[in-house]
Amino acid sequence: MKRLIPALLLALAACGAQPAAEQAAPTSLTWAIETQPITLNPQQWAQNKVRLLVFNQFDALLTRKEDGSFGPWLATAWKVSDDGLTYTLTLRDDVTFHDGTKFDAASVKANLDQFRVPGYNPAVAAIQLRAYQEAKVISPATLEITLKERDALFLDFLASPYAGQVSPKSLKSAKDLKFGGPDLAGTGPFILDRYVQGQEIHYRRNPAYNWPPDGAAHQGPAHLSEITYRFLPEAAVRVGALTSGQVQVIEGVPATEAGLIQRDPGLSLQTALNSGTSFSYYFNTSHAPFDDQRVREAFREAVDVDAVLRAVYQGTATRAWSIVGKGGTFYDASLENSYGGDPAKANALLDAAGWKQRDAQGYRVKDGKRLTVRTVASAPFVRDRRDILAQAIQAQVKQNAGIDFQVKIVDQGTAQKALDDDAYEIFENSRGDSDAGAALNLILPTGGAINRTRFSDPRVDKWLTEAGATSDQARRKELYTRVQREVVREKAIVFPIYVPADQIAAQKSVQGLRFDPASGTPANAYDVRIGT
């Protein structure tokens, strides 16, 4: 593990940012993580598990608190006009980026306008910032943002990784802006100074940091002097690294390994459900066989989800019944036990759809073509033993209904090409948006940024638009309930499977580990310390 050299320790002591006791005994930590980031630019954020890395290096304008309300961060206050179209932000005036430039209203405007650069992040520009019209600098500490229409999700955007503030200077000079990395300067509690693809990422403490979000456990710089995240995708390897003392913290602890940690008196284990959407299979309705609703329903009926989850997760996974995660504000509990797990019904549906014959391997065929469905998953997004889960579902749909479910895990480029070429029948996805409405707006509307079902329903579009335009939570719940019932029960567009969760296992000497209240994923390392 890399240690701070004496000269650097003296430099930190000279700045006077830390109490003397902490200066005399700086600490370092090694943390093993499951998923290697495909980007470290917060404005390109796509993997929920990378949230902890993003918020080490960058700060957002607002924070989402435990009760779901918003709190101050780089913005100390905000005011919304009566018509809901103007947001006035009051900003901190004591913040500097890691490159030494000052954070102010002009830098926030530059970050917002960056999303208007063609090709930068068209999905965010089209969804989260679809209502953004302009930002005006009123003073160095005051920014006025004007929207074209009401957007109930705009505050959620300001508290998301997408609102992570990047030095405008580095936005212009970064060698690989889309990926980010050491070239991008944030304002966060840690400075990214080393990234080795496939191996690790290293941060050192920002000695000037004194602007944590509302609700942080302490003020001033981070407790840790440095932190190294090692990329260890294999769960058994991560657990072995922890129990052998090679690392002090790991995330992503499957049920198969949890018992080992719980039996060790020197280790601790925490878990939390993620926010946003359930992990679901989305059926591509643009071509056969899932252009036929009977086949979509048959696939779901052919799977005993409870049995699959018991086998793969040994009773630790939470069954999903809706596209919205169970326990979420907008979750519709009426969908529970309303479909699935009936092989006789699955077979009757397939017979009615004309898939009556079987080939030598037992798969159903029609007009000489086997009933085949494909999923093409991107390796960086495979977590929680989802590859094993897919194999268990593959076995059930073959045995119970004669469906040939083909599972491929490939690199990101190959997966994207399959999506672009419409060469798939099932799209796997879960999203960790703190407001499930943000996820629904990406996945379900006609032309949605990640609408991989190719499903289009004017009523669903209307309900989503109305829900996004009102701040009345009761009305939003009513509208999102209609959406869930339509896409899950009435049209069978979605096959919800489980509610993602995150786990943190650590040596008991490591204190201050927690989950991000907005997402349920591990929080950044700002409050983490090594104690006795």
XYZ file of C-alpha atoms in Angstrom:
532
model
C 0.000 0.000 0.000
C 1.349 3.406 -0.877
C 2.312 5.628 2.099
C 2.609 9.389 2.280
C 6.236 10.437 2.163
C 7.554 12.648 5.009
C 7.748 15.759 2.805
C 4.067 15.479 1.995
C 3.202 14.924 5.649
C 5.041 18.145 6.515
C 3.166 19.971 3.786
C -0.149 18.770 5.186
C 0.863 19.811 8.683
C 1.866 23.256 7.443
C -1.577 23.905 5.984
C -3.142 23.661 9.447
C -6.291 22.051 8.098
C -6.279 19.015 10.406
C -6.150 18.762 14.200
C -2.632 18.091 15.453
C -3.396 14.523 16.531
C -4.565 13.600 13.057
C -1.561 15.308 11.448
C 0.774 13.234 13.577
C -0.881 9.995 12.627
C -2.290 10.128 9.103
C -4.172 7.065 8.035
C -4.582 5.179 4.804
C -7.144 2.617 3.725
C -7.482 -0.023 1.028
C -10.996 -0.888 -0.166
C -11.845 -3.637 -2.671
C -14.766 -2.921 -5.012
C -16.734 -5.153 -7.343
C -17.165 -2.942 -10.388
C -14.542 -1.145 -12.418
C -15.770 2.291 -13.536
C -16.440 2.924 -17.203
C -16.163 6.645 -16.446
C -15.038 8.848 -13.558
C -16.640 11.991 -14.957
C -19.676 12.593 -12.703
C -21.608 14.119 -15.582
C -21.244 10.835 -17.493
C -22.170 8.706 -14.455
C -23.937 5.469 -15.367
C -23.033 2.804 -12.788
C -24.733 3.078 -9.425
C -21.831 1.373 -7.673
C -19.426 4.068 -8.864
C -21.292 6.699 -6.840
C -18.852 6.322 -3.915
C -15.911 7.127 -6.211
C -17.613 10.103 -7.847
C -18.406 11.749 -4.515
C -14.836 11.342 -3.294
C -13.638 13.675 -6.032
C -16.668 15.876 -6.713
C -19.399 17.666 -4.765
C -22.960 18.283 -5.908
C -24.966 21.449 -5.375
C -27.493 19.844 -2.991
C -27.617 16.670 -0.941
C -30.440 14.181 -0.406
C -31.051 13.417 3.274
C -32.307 10.334 5.115
C -35.917 11.561 5.124
C -35.848 12.209 1.365
C -35.663 15.987 1.711
C -32.916 18.114 0.182
C -30.145 19.816 2.120
C -27.398 22.311 1.365
C -24.012 21.414 -0.044
C -22.187 23.709 -2.461
C -25.442 25.648 -2.603
C -26.294 26.940 0.863
C -29.857 27.926 -0.053
C -32.289 27.821 -2.957
C -35.565 29.489 -3.795
C -38.162 28.399 -6.340
C -40.496 30.935 -7.923
C -44.259 30.544 -7.540
C -44.602 29.399 -11.139
C -41.894 26.747 -10.636
C -39.770 28.066 -13.504
C -37.010 29.984 -11.722
C -34.522 28.503 -9.255
C -32.246 30.944 -7.445
C -29.209 29.304 -5.854
C -27.069 30.905 -3.162
C -23.592 29.387 -3.363
C -20.716 29.008 -0.941
C -18.001 31.608 -1.459
C -15.135 29.708 0.191
C -14.743 26.748 -2.189
C -11.856 26.045 -4.549
C -11.388 23.346 -7.161
C -8.463 20.945 -6.916
C -6.681 22.903 -9.670
C -6.765 26.074 -7.555
C -9.517 27.864 -9.478
C -12.441 29.320 -7.586
C -15.898 27.806 -7.444
C -18.577 30.399 -8.134
C -21.799 31.024 -10.021
C -19.958 31.251 -13.331
C -18.506 27.774 -12.833
C -21.952 26.316 -12.081
C -23.302 27.932 -15.247
C -20.387 26.456 -17.218
C -21.188 22.989 -15.850
C -24.864 23.269 -16.768
C -24.076 24.576 -20.238
C -21.597 21.732 -20.775
C -24.578 19.403 -21.195
C -25.563 21.429 -24.268
C -22.345 20.510 -26.050
C -23.439 18.119 -28.824
C -22.714 14.494 -27.942
C -21.564 15.234 -24.389
C -24.379 13.407 -22.601
C -27.488 13.502 -24.790
C -29.489 11.291 -22.419
C -29.144 13.733 -19.523
C -29.750 16.694 -21.822
C -32.959 15.053 -23.049
C -34.296 13.837 -19.693
C -32.857 15.379 -16.525
C -32.197 18.724 -18.200
C -34.990 18.693 -20.750
C -36.586 21.754 -19.109
C -33.343 23.730 -18.685
C -33.443 27.040 -20.545
C -30.629 29.211 -19.205
C -28.515 30.175 -16.202
C -27.708 33.777 -15.313
C -24.904 34.870 -13.016
C -26.435 37.449 -10.662
C -23.334 37.688 -8.471
C -20.325 35.446 -7.755
C -22.438 33.641 -5.138
C -25.873 33.832 -6.805
C -27.112 31.937 -9.849
C -30.568 32.163 -11.401
C -31.688 29.124 -13.393
C -34.703 29.354 -15.677
C -36.687 26.338 -16.852
C -38.914 26.142 -19.910
C -41.518 24.166 -17.989
C -42.123 22.857 -14.492
C -39.888 19.937 -13.534
C -40.493 18.181 -10.228
C -37.195 16.318 -10.657
C -34.918 19.342 -11.048
C -33.861 19.449 -7.390
C -33.113 15.746 -7.620
C -30.802 16.520 -10.541
C -28.992 19.166 -8.465
C -28.341 16.527 -5.794
C -27.208 13.803 -8.198
C -23.729 12.897 -9.467
C -24.681 14.637 -12.714
C -24.489 17.916 -10.780
C -20.967 17.097 -9.595
C -19.065 20.322 -10.078
C -16.058 20.177 -12.398
C -13.538 22.972 -12.810
C -14.388 24.744 -16.087
C -10.644 24.941 -16.743
C -10.345 21.147 -16.651
C -13.522 20.717 -18.718
C -11.596 22.434 -21.490
C -8.178 20.847 -20.948
C -8.922 17.210 -20.024
C -7.315 14.744 -22.428
C -10.247 12.331 -22.116
C -13.240 14.342 -20.959
C -15.753 11.512 -21.315
C -13.748 9.240 -19.007
C -12.502 11.899 -16.616
C -9.929 10.587 -14.172
C -6.994 12.625 -12.836
C -7.424 15.235 -15.596
C -10.733 16.468 -14.153
C -10.617 18.750 -11.117
C -13.445 18.661 -8.603
C -13.993 20.242 -5.197
C -14.386 16.984 -3.239
C -12.712 15.752 -0.049
C -10.221 13.649 -2.015
C -8.022 14.311 -5.032
C -7.718 11.540 -7.612
C -4.037 11.178 -8.427
C -3.675 7.679 -9.867
C -5.803 5.365 -11.969
C -4.521 2.008 -13.223
C -7.047 0.310 -15.488
C -8.033 -3.115 -14.264
C -6.152 -2.707 -10.999
C -6.812 0.265 -8.752
C -7.648 3.905 -8.223
C -5.901 6.084 -5.633
C -7.017 9.258 -3.868
C -5.219 11.581 -1.478
C -6.871 13.872 1.017
C -7.793 17.414 -0.023
C -6.264 19.404 2.875
C -8.343 22.509 2.077
C -11.713 20.749 2.238
C -14.205 22.405 4.568
C -17.585 22.241 2.817
C -19.187 18.817 3.434
C -22.894 18.299 2.751
C -25.547 18.847 5.365
C -25.655 15.784 7.613
C -21.950 14.914 7.454
C -20.517 13.515 10.694
C -17.671 16.022 10.905
C -16.301 19.233 9.416
C -12.944 19.979 7.817
C -10.772 17.637 5.746
C -11.376 13.874 5.558
C -9.984 11.698 8.337
C -8.062 9.468 5.928
C -4.859 10.745 4.370
C -5.247 8.449 1.376
C -7.445 5.672 0.063
C -6.856 3.017 -2.572
C -9.750 1.195 -4.240
C -8.745 -2.126 -5.764
C -10.852 -3.645 -8.545
C -11.633 -7.235 -7.515
C -14.684 -8.443 -9.480
C -14.700 -11.960 -8.010
C -16.600 -12.065 -4.714
C -14.533 -14.871 -3.219
C -11.345 -12.968 -4.011
C -12.691 -9.813 -2.338
C -13.686 -11.716 0.784
C -10.343 -13.510 0.849
C -8.509 -10.193 0.588
C -10.488 -8.906 3.574
C -10.072 -11.938 5.803
C -6.340 -12.114 5.036
C -5.838 -8.439 5.836
C -4.829 -7.371 2.327
C -7.702 -4.865 2.345
C -9.658 -3.306 5.194
C -13.029 -2.827 3.481
C -14.958 -4.559 0.699
C -18.336 -3.974 -0.934
C -20.524 -6.449 -2.773
C -20.774 -9.410 -0.395
C -22.929 -12.226 -1.818
C -24.933 -14.525 0.424
C -22.502 -17.353 -0.308
C -19.769 -15.410 1.481
C -21.743 -13.534 4.144
C -21.584 -16.339 6.703
C -17.803 -16.350 6.674
C -17.734 -12.654 7.532
C -20.451 -12.884 10.186
C -18.560 -15.660 11.978
C -15.375 -13.590 12.176
C -15.326 -11.512 15.398
C -12.928 -9.031 13.836
C -15.223 -8.139 10.931
C -18.508 -6.264 10.492
C -21.196 -6.526 7.807
C -23.795 -3.915 6.822
C -26.435 -4.012 4.091
C -28.959 -1.610 2.537
C -31.547 -1.781 -0.247
C -30.869 0.451 -3.244
C -33.290 3.162 -4.295
C -34.684 3.561 -7.804
C -35.809 0.591 -9.860
C -35.737 -3.150 -9.348
C -33.409 -5.355 -11.326
C -35.677 -6.398 -14.163
C -35.722 -8.027 -17.552
C -37.200 -5.676 -20.144
C -38.785 -7.422 -23.114
C -37.971 -6.043 -26.575
C -41.348 -5.736 -28.276
C -40.004 -4.557 -31.653
C -39.698 -8.049 -33.131
C -40.544 -11.678 -32.489
C -41.075 -13.393 -30.194
C -41.808 -10.662 -27.603
C -43.933 -8.629 -29.999
C -46.583 -11.148 -28.856
C -47.781 -10.395 -25.323
C -48.609 -14.055 -24.766
C -44.934 -14.947 -25.130
C -43.909 -12.171 -22.733
C -46.348 -13.438 -20.151
C -45.258 -17.041 -20.750
C -41.622 -16.224 -20.014
C -42.597 -14.737 -16.648
C -44.932 -17.614 -15.798
C -42.185 -20.133 -16.563
C -39.952 -18.786 -13.772
C -40.358 -19.534 -10.069
C -38.632 -16.349 -8.974
C -38.712 -17.190 -5.272
C -36.982 -20.513 -5.896
C -34.397 -18.889 -8.150
C -33.608 -16.208 -5.581
C -33.299 -18.779 -2.801
C -30.867 -20.805 -4.886
C -28.723 -17.890 -6.039
C -28.879 -15.609 -2.987
C -29.681 -18.097 -0.209
C -32.678 -16.177 1.068
C -31.012 -12.760 1.265
C -32.532 -11.173 -1.849
C -35.765 -9.164 -1.786
C -38.297 -10.302 -4.385
C -39.384 -7.586 -6.822
C -42.926 -7.224 -8.129
C -42.738 -3.870 -9.855
C -40.347 -1.802 -11.906
C -40.170 0.533 -8.864
C -38.132 -0.920 -6.016
C -40.030 -2.272 -3.026
C -40.045 0.267 -0.228
C -39.718 3.178 -2.642
C -42.073 6.133 -2.257
C -44.006 5.259 -5.410
C -44.029 1.450 -5.091
C -47.363 -0.179 -5.969
C -47.872 -3.113 -3.595
C -51.041 -4.206 -5.407
C -48.832 -5.907 -8.020
C -47.575 -8.454 -5.509
C -48.523 -12.055 -6.339
C -50.422 -10.926 -9.428
C -48.353 -12.879 -11.993
C -45.575 -15.386 -12.461
C -44.610 -18.879 -11.395
C -47.261 -20.925 -13.233
C -45.665 -23.316 -15.778
C -49.057 -24.703 -16.857
C -50.187 -21.200 -17.765
C -46.876 -20.550 -19.538
C -47.342 -23.608 -21.731
C -50.966 -22.797 -22.499
C -49.955 -19.272 -23.550
C -47.221 -20.576 -25.850
C -49.564 -23.118 -27.381
C -52.071 -20.343 -28.066
C -49.301 -18.249 -29.632
C -48.542 -21.064 -32.082
C -45.374 -22.437 -30.463
C -46.737 -25.969 -30.226
C -43.972 -28.145 -31.608
C -40.703 -29.180 -29.956
C -37.312 -29.957 -31.446
C -34.976 -32.763 -30.423
C -33.566 -30.701 -27.556
C -37.012 -29.957 -26.150
C -37.201 -26.357 -27.307
C -40.393 -25.008 -28.819
C -40.394 -24.242 -32.546
C -42.742 -22.536 -34.989
C -42.358 -22.426 -38.764
C -39.028 -24.183 -38.385
C -37.623 -21.553 -36.021
C -36.700 -22.193 -32.393
C -38.205 -20.021 -29.641
C -34.986 -18.198 -28.804
C -34.486 -15.053 -26.745
C -31.151 -13.357 -26.129
C -29.731 -11.072 -23.481
C -26.446 -9.295 -24.120
C -25.125 -7.833 -20.867
C -22.192 -5.444 -20.509
C -19.581 -6.873 -18.133
C -19.007 -3.592 -16.212
C -22.682 -3.608 -15.218
C -22.832 -7.234 -14.061
C -23.071 -7.287 -10.275
C -24.767 -9.319 -7.527
C -24.133 -12.679 -9.252
C -26.475 -11.648 -12.073
C -24.634 -14.024 -14.376
C -25.524 -16.927 -12.058
C -29.073 -15.611 -11.776
C -29.407 -15.617 -15.565
C -28.216 -19.223 -15.715
C -30.841 -20.258 -13.149
C -33.587 -18.514 -15.135
C -32.214 -20.049 -18.319
C -32.617 -23.533 -16.831
C -36.171 -22.864 -15.625
C -37.558 -21.456 -18.860
C -36.108 -24.391 -20.771
C -37.421 -27.015 -18.368
C -40.811 -25.418 -17.709
C -41.696 -23.999 -21.120
C -39.152 -25.013 -23.771
C -37.727 -21.494 -24.233
C -34.134 -21.171 -25.454
C -32.757 -18.314 -23.325
C -29.253 -17.385 -24.495
C -27.052 -15.376 -22.121
C -24.009 -13.427 -23.255
C -21.765 -11.231 -21.101
C -19.568 -9.069 -23.286
C -17.570 -5.845 -23.264
C -19.351 -2.492 -23.257
C -18.789 -1.829 -26.960
C -20.191 -5.194 -28.042
C -23.203 -4.792 -25.756
C -23.920 -1.322 -27.123
C -23.680 -2.594 -30.704
C -26.234 -5.313 -29.940
C -28.595 -2.651 -28.569
C -28.035 -0.382 -31.550
C -28.594 -3.273 -33.974
C -31.748 -4.463 -32.184
C -29.996 -7.827 -31.765
C -31.468 -8.761 -28.392
C -34.783 -9.767 -26.859
C -34.119 -9.024 -23.178
C -32.466 -5.930 -21.725
C -31.241 -6.232 -18.124
C -31.315 -3.123 -15.979
C -31.625 -1.582 -12.555
C -31.163 2.090 -11.767
C -30.226 3.765 -8.509
C -31.918 7.119 -9.051
C -32.944 8.620 -5.712
C -36.296 9.549 -7.266
C -37.750 6.604 -9.177
C -39.488 9.042 -11.501
C -36.129 9.915 -13.051
C -35.573 6.274 -13.953
C -39.081 5.808 -15.345
C -38.590 8.850 -17.571
C -35.480 7.253 -19.045
C -36.831 3.736 -19.541
C -40.508 3.943 -20.482
C -41.484 6.946 -22.642
C -41.677 6.726 -26.409
C -38.155 7.551 -27.548
C -36.801 7.407 -23.991
C -32.996 7.468 -23.713
C -32.837 3.836 -22.556
C -36.230 2.599 -23.735
C -34.923 -0.800 -24.818
C -38.381 -2.389 -24.960
C -39.267 -0.217 -27.982
C -42.654 -0.022 -26.254
C -44.837 3.018 -26.934
C -48.060 3.967 -25.186
C -49.479 7.530 -25.377
C -51.168 7.088 -22.002
C -47.912 6.124 -20.289
C -46.195 9.080 -21.941
C -48.953 11.401 -20.678
C -48.823 10.042 -17.118
C -45.037 10.375 -16.955
C -45.118 13.917 -18.298
C -47.756 14.988 -15.800
C -45.944 13.317 -12.886
C -42.745 15.138 -13.803
C -44.472 18.497 -13.876
C -46.142 18.420 -10.456
C -44.605 18.668 -7.002
C -47.733 17.125 -5.418
C -46.337 13.821 -4.132
C -49.763 12.223 -3.756
C -50.578 13.011 -7.374
C -47.195 11.731 -8.514
C -47.783 8.456 -6.670
C -51.193 8.099 -8.304
C -49.721 8.628 -11.766
C -46.719 6.359 -11.229
C -49.066 3.680 -9.898
C -50.942 3.788 -13.215
C -47.633 3.485 -15.060
C -46.516 0.464 -13.032
C -49.785 -1.379 -13.485
C -49.769 -0.745 -17.223
C -46.221 -1.898 -17.972
C -46.053 -4.741 -15.445
C -49.531 -6.270 -15.199
C -51.506 -5.075 -18.214
C -48.862 -5.169 -20.961
C -46.184 -7.469 -19.439
C -43.388 -5.261 -20.750
C -41.259 -5.737 -17.633
C -40.241 -8.798 -15.618
C -39.160 -7.516 -12.157
C -36.864 -9.972 -10.378
C -35.188 -8.581 -7.247
C -34.495 -5.311 -5.434
C -30.757 -4.606 -5.561
C -28.924 -4.189 -2.281
C -25.408 -3.250 -1.316
C -23.208 -4.654 1.397
C -20.130 -3.352 3.167
C -17.810 -5.684 5.088
C -14.881 -4.282 7.016
C -12.394 -4.755 9.771
C -14.043 -3.529 12.956
C -11.325 -0.917 13.380
C -12.756 0.943 10.385
C -15.370 3.439 11.561
C -17.732 5.833 9.790
C -18.754 3.541 6.929
C -22.303 4.211 5.802
C -24.687 4.086 2.862
C -25.635 7.060 0.728
C -29.217 7.907 1.787
C -30.094 8.910 -1.768
C -29.152 5.594 -3.352
C -28.521 2.897 -0.738
C -25.041 2.363 -2.185
C -21.853 2.775 -0.123
C -21.142 6.422 0.624
C -17.844 8.104 -0.094
C -14.920 7.947 2.342
C -15.226 11.450 3.797
C -16.390 10.332 7.271
C -14.406 7.075 7.310
C -11.677 6.746 9.918
C -9.572 4.038 11.485
C -10.083 3.784 15.228
C -9.765 1.276 18.023
